[in-house]
CSV table of C-alpha atoms and ligand atoms in Angstrom, one decimal:
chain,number,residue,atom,x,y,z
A,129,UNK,CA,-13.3,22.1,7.1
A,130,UNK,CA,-11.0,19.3,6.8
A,131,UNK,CA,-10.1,18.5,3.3
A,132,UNK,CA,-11.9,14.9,2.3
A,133,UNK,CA,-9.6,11.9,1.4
A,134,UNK,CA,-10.6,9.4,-1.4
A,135,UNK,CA,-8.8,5.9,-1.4
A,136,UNK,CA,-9.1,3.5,-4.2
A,137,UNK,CA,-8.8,-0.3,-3.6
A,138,UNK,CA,-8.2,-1.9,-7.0
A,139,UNK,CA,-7.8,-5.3,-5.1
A,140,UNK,CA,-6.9,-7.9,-7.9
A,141,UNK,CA,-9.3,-6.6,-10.5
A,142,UNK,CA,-7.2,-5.0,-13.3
A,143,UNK,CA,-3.9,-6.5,-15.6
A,144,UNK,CA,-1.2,-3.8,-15.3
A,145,UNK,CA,-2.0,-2.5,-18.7
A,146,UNK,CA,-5.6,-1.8,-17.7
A,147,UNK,CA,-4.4,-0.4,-14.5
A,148,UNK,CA,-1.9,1.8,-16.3
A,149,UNK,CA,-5.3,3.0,-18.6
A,150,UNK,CA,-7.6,4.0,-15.7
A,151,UNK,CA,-4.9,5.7,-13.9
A,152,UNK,CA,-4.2,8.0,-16.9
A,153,UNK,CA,-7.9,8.7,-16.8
A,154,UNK,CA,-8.3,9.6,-13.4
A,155,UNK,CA,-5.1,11.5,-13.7
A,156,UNK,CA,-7.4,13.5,-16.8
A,157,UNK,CA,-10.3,14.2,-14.2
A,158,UNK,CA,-8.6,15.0,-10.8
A,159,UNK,CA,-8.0,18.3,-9.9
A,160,UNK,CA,-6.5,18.7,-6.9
A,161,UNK,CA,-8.5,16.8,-4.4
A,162,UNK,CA,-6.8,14.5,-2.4
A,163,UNK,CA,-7.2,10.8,-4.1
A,164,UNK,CA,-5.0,7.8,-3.6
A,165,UNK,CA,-5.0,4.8,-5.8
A,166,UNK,CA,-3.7,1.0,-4.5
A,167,UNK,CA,-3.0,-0.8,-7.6
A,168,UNK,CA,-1.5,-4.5,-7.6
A,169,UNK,CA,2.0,-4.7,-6.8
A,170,UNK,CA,3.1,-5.4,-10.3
A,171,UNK,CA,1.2,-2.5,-11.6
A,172,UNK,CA,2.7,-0.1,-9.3
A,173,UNK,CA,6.1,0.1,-11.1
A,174,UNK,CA,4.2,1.4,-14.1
A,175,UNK,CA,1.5,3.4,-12.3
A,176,UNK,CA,3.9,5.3,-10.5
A,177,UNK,CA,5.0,7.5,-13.3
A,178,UNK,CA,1.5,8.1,-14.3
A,179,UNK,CA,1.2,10.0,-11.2
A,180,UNK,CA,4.5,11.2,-10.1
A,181,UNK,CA,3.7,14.9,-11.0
A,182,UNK,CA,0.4,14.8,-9.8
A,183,UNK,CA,-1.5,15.7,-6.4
A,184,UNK,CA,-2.6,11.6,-6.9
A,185,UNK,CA,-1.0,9.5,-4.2
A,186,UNK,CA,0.1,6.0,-4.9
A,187,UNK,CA,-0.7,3.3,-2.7
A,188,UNK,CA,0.2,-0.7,-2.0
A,189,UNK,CA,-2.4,-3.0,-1.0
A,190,UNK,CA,-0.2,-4.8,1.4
A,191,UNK,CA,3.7,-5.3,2.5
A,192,UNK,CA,6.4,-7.6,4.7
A,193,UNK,CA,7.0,-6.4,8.3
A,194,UNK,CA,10.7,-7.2,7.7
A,195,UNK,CA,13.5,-5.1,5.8
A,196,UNK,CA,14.2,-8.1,3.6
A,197,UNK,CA,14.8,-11.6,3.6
A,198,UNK,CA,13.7,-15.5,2.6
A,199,UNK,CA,10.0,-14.6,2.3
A,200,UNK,CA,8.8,-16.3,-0.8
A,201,UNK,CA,6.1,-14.1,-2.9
A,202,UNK,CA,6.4,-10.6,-0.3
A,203,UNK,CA,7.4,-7.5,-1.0
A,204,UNK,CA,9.1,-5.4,1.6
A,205,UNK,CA,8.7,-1.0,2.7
A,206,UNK,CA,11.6,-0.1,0.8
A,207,UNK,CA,10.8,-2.0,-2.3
A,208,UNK,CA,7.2,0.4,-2.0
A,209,UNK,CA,9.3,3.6,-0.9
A,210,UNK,CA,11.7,2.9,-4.1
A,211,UNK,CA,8.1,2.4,-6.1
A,212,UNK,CA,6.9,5.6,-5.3
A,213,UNK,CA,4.7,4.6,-2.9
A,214,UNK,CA,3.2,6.9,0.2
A,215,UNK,CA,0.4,4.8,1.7
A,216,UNK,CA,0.0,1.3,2.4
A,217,UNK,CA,-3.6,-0.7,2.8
A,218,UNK,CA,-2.8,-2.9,6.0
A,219,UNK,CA,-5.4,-5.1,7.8
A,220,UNK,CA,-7.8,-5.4,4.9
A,221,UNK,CA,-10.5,-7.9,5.6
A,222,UNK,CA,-9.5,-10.2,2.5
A,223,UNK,CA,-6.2,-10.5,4.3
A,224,UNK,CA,-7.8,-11.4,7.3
A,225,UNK,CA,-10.2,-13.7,5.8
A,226,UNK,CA,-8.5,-15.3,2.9
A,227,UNK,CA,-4.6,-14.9,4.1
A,228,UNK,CA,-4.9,-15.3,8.0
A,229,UNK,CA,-3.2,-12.1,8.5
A,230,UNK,CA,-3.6,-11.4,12.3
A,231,UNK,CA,-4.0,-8.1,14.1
A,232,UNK,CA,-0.4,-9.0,15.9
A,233,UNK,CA,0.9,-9.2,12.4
A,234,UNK,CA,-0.7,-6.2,11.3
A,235,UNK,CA,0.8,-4.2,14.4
A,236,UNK,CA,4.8,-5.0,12.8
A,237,UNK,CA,3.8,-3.9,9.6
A,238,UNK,CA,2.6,-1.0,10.8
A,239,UNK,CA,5.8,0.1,13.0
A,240,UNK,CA,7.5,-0.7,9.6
A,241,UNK,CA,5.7,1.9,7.5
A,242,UNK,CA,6.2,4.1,9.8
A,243,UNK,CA,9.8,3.4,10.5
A,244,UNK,CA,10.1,3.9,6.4
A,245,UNK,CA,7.8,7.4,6.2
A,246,UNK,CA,4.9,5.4,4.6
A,247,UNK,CA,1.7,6.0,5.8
A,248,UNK,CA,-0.5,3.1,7.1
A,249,UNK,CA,-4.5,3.3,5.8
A,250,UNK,CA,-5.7,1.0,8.5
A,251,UNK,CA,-8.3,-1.7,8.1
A,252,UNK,CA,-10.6,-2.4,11.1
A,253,UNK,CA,-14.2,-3.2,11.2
A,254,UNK,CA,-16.8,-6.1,12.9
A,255,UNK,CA,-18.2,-9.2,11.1
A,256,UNK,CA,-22.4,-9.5,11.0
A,257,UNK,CA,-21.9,-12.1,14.1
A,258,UNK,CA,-20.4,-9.5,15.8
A,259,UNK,CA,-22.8,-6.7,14.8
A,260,UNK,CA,-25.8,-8.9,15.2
A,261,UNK,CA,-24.4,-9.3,18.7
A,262,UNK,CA,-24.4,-5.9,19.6
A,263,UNK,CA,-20.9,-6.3,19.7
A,264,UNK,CA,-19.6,-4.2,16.9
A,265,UNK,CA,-17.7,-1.3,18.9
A,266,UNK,CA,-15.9,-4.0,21.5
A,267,UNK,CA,-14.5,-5.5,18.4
A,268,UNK,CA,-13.5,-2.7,16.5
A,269,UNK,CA,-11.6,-1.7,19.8
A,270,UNK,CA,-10.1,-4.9,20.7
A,271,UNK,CA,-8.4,-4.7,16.8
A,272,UNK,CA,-7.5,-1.2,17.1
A,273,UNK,CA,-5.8,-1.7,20.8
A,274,UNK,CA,-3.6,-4.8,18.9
A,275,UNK,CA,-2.9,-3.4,15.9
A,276,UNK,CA,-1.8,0.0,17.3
A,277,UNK,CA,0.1,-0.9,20.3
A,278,UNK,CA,3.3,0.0,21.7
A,279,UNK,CA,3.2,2.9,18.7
A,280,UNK,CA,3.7,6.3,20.4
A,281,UNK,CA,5.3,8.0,17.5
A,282,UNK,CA,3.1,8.6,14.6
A,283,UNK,CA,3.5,10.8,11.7
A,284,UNK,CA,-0.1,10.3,10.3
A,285,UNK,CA,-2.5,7.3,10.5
A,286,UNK,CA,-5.6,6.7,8.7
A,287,UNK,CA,-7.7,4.5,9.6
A,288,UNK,CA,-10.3,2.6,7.6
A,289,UNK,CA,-13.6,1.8,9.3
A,290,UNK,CA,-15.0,-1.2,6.8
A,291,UNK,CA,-18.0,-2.8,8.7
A,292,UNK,CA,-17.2,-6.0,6.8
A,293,UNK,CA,-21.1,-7.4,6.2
A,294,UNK,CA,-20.3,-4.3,4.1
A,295,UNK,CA,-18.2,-4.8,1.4
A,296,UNK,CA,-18.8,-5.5,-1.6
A,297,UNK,CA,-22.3,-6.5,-0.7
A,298,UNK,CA,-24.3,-3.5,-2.1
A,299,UNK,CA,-25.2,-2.7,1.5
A,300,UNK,CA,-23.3,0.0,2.9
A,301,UNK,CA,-23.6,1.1,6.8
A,302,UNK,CA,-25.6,4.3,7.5
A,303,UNK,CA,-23.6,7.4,6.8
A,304,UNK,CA,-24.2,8.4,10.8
A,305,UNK,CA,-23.8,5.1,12.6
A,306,UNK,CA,-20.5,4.9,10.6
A,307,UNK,CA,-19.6,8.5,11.9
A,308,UNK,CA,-20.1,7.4,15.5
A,309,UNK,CA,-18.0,4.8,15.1
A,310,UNK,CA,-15.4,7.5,13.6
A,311,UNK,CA,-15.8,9.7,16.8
A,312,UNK,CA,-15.5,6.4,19.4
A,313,UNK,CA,-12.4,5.8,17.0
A,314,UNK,CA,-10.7,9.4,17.3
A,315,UNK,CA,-11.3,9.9,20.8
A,316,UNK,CA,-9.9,6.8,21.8
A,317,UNK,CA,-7.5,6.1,19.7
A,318,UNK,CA,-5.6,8.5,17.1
A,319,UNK,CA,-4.0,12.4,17.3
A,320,UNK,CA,-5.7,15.0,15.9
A,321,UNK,CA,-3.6,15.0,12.6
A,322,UNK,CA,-4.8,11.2,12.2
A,323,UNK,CA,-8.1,10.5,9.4
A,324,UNK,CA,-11.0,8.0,10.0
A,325,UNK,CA,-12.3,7.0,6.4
A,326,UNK,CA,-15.6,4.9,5.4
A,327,UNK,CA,-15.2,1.5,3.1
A,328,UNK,CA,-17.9,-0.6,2.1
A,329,UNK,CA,-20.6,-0.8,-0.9
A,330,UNK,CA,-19.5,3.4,-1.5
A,331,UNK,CA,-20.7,4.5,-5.1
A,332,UNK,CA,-21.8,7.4,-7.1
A,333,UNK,CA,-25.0,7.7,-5.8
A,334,UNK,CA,-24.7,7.3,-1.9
A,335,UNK,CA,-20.9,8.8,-1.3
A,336,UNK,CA,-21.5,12.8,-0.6
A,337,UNK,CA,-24.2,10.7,2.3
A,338,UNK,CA,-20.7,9.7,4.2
A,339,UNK,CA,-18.6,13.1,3.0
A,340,UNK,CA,-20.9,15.1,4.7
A,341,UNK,CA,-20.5,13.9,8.1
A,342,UNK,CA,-18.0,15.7,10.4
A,343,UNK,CA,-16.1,12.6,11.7
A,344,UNK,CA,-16.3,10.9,8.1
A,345,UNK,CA,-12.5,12.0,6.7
A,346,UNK,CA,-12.9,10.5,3.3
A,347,UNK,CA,-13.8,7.2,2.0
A,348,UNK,CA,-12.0,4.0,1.1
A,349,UNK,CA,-13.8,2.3,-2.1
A,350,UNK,CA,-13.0,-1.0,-4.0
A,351,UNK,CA,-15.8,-2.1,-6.6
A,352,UNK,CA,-16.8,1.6,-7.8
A,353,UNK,CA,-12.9,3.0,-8.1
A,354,UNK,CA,-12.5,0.6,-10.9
A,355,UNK,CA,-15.3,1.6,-13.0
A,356,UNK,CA,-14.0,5.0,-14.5
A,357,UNK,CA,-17.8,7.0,-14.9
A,358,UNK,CA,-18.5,6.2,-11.2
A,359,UNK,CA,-15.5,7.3,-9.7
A,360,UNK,CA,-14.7,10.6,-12.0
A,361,UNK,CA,-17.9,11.3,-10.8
A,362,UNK,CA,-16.8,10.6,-6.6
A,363,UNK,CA,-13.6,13.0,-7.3
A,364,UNK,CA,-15.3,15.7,-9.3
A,365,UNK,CA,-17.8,16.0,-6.7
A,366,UNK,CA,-16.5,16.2,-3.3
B,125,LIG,C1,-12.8,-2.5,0.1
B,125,LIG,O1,-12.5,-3.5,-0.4
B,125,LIG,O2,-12.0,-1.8,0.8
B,125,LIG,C2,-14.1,-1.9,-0.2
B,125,LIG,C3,-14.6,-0.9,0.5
B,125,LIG,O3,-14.8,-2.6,-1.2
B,125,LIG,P1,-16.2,-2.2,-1.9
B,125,LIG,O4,-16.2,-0.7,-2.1
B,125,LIG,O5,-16.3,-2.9,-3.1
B,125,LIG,O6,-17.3,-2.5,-0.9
């Protein structure tokens, strides 16, 4: 049995100081599972030594494509590498939503992370329209053929399955449609060393549902990883 992955989105819910607060706590209640933690960018320089002796990985929510240059308000891979940083949330459907990150865009980034030993936590997933239209696993394809192409050499990739009528709505996809979307993913797309992980509406009460499927590599959760009784209870009990 594979071991489970657990990925928590802060997004831009905590200051830095209350960011540095909750990772000392999960850093009290994880024991040895494998959890990753995306804090804001500014709260990853003081994160980072929370959890630099720990089995926690660090995570950014987002990064520049390019190694450095006149790009107002971006951060770049080696500022994250220099951070402490080992993953990086790309794609997320806020970005494509609210910051018009495209699929094109997200494809540079990820050559980038990779180029830098980072590893990317992919964010794909349809929109109601598309699911309503039967069209859920076309779009999830078409994403996954732009964001990933011309990339032959991968270290490790996870991708992110986030049906986005999912998140943050309190109405997660069922645990076994999500897992066949995992399997279409896998087959079609990623290397055996590569991870498929749920995101949407996961909490305390539905997430062994998705951890008990066999395609289902871990989980990817925003609004429950900031509330510390909900998510010690995610890590102590997978
Ligand atoms: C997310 O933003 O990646 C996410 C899954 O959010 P939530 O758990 O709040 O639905």
């Amino acid at each position: 049995m594979r071991r489970k992955l657990i990925v928590a989105n802060w997004k831009m819910y905590l200051s830095t100081t209350k960011s540095i607060l909750l990772a000392k706590k999960i850093r009290d209640v994880e024991k040895n599972n494998d959890v990753v933690i995306a804090p804001s960018f500014t709260a990853l320089y003081p994160v980072g030594p929370v959890v630099a002796q720990t089995e926690i990985g660090l995570s950014a929510q987002n990064m520049h494509y390019k190694d450095y240059g006149a790009y107002t308000g971006e951060l770049c891979v080696s500022d994250l590498v220099e951070l402490g940083c080992k993953y990086v949330i790309l794609g997320h459907s806020e970005r494509r939503e609210y910051f018009k990150e495209t699929y094109d865009n997200v494809n540079k980034k990820i050559k980038q992370a990779l180029k830098y030993g980072l590893t990317p936590i992919l964010c794909v997933g349809e929109n109601l329209r598309e699911r309503r239209s039967g069209n859920a696993s076309k779009a999830i394809e078409e994403q996954l053929k732009t964001a990933l192409k011309d990339i032959t050499k991968k270290e490790e990739l996870i991708v992110a399955y986030e049906p986005i009528w999912a998140i943050g709505t309190g109405h997660p996809e069922d645990s076994k449609d999500a897992d066949g979307i995992h399997e279409m993913i896998k087959r079609k797309f990623l290397n055996s060393n590569d991870k498929v992980i749920y995101g949407g509406s996961v909490n305390s009460e539905n997430y062994k549902d998705f951890l008990k499927e066999k395609n289902t590599d871990g989980l990817l959760i925003g609004g429950a990883s900031v509330k510390i009784e909900d998510f010690s209870k995610i890590i102590k009990g997978f």
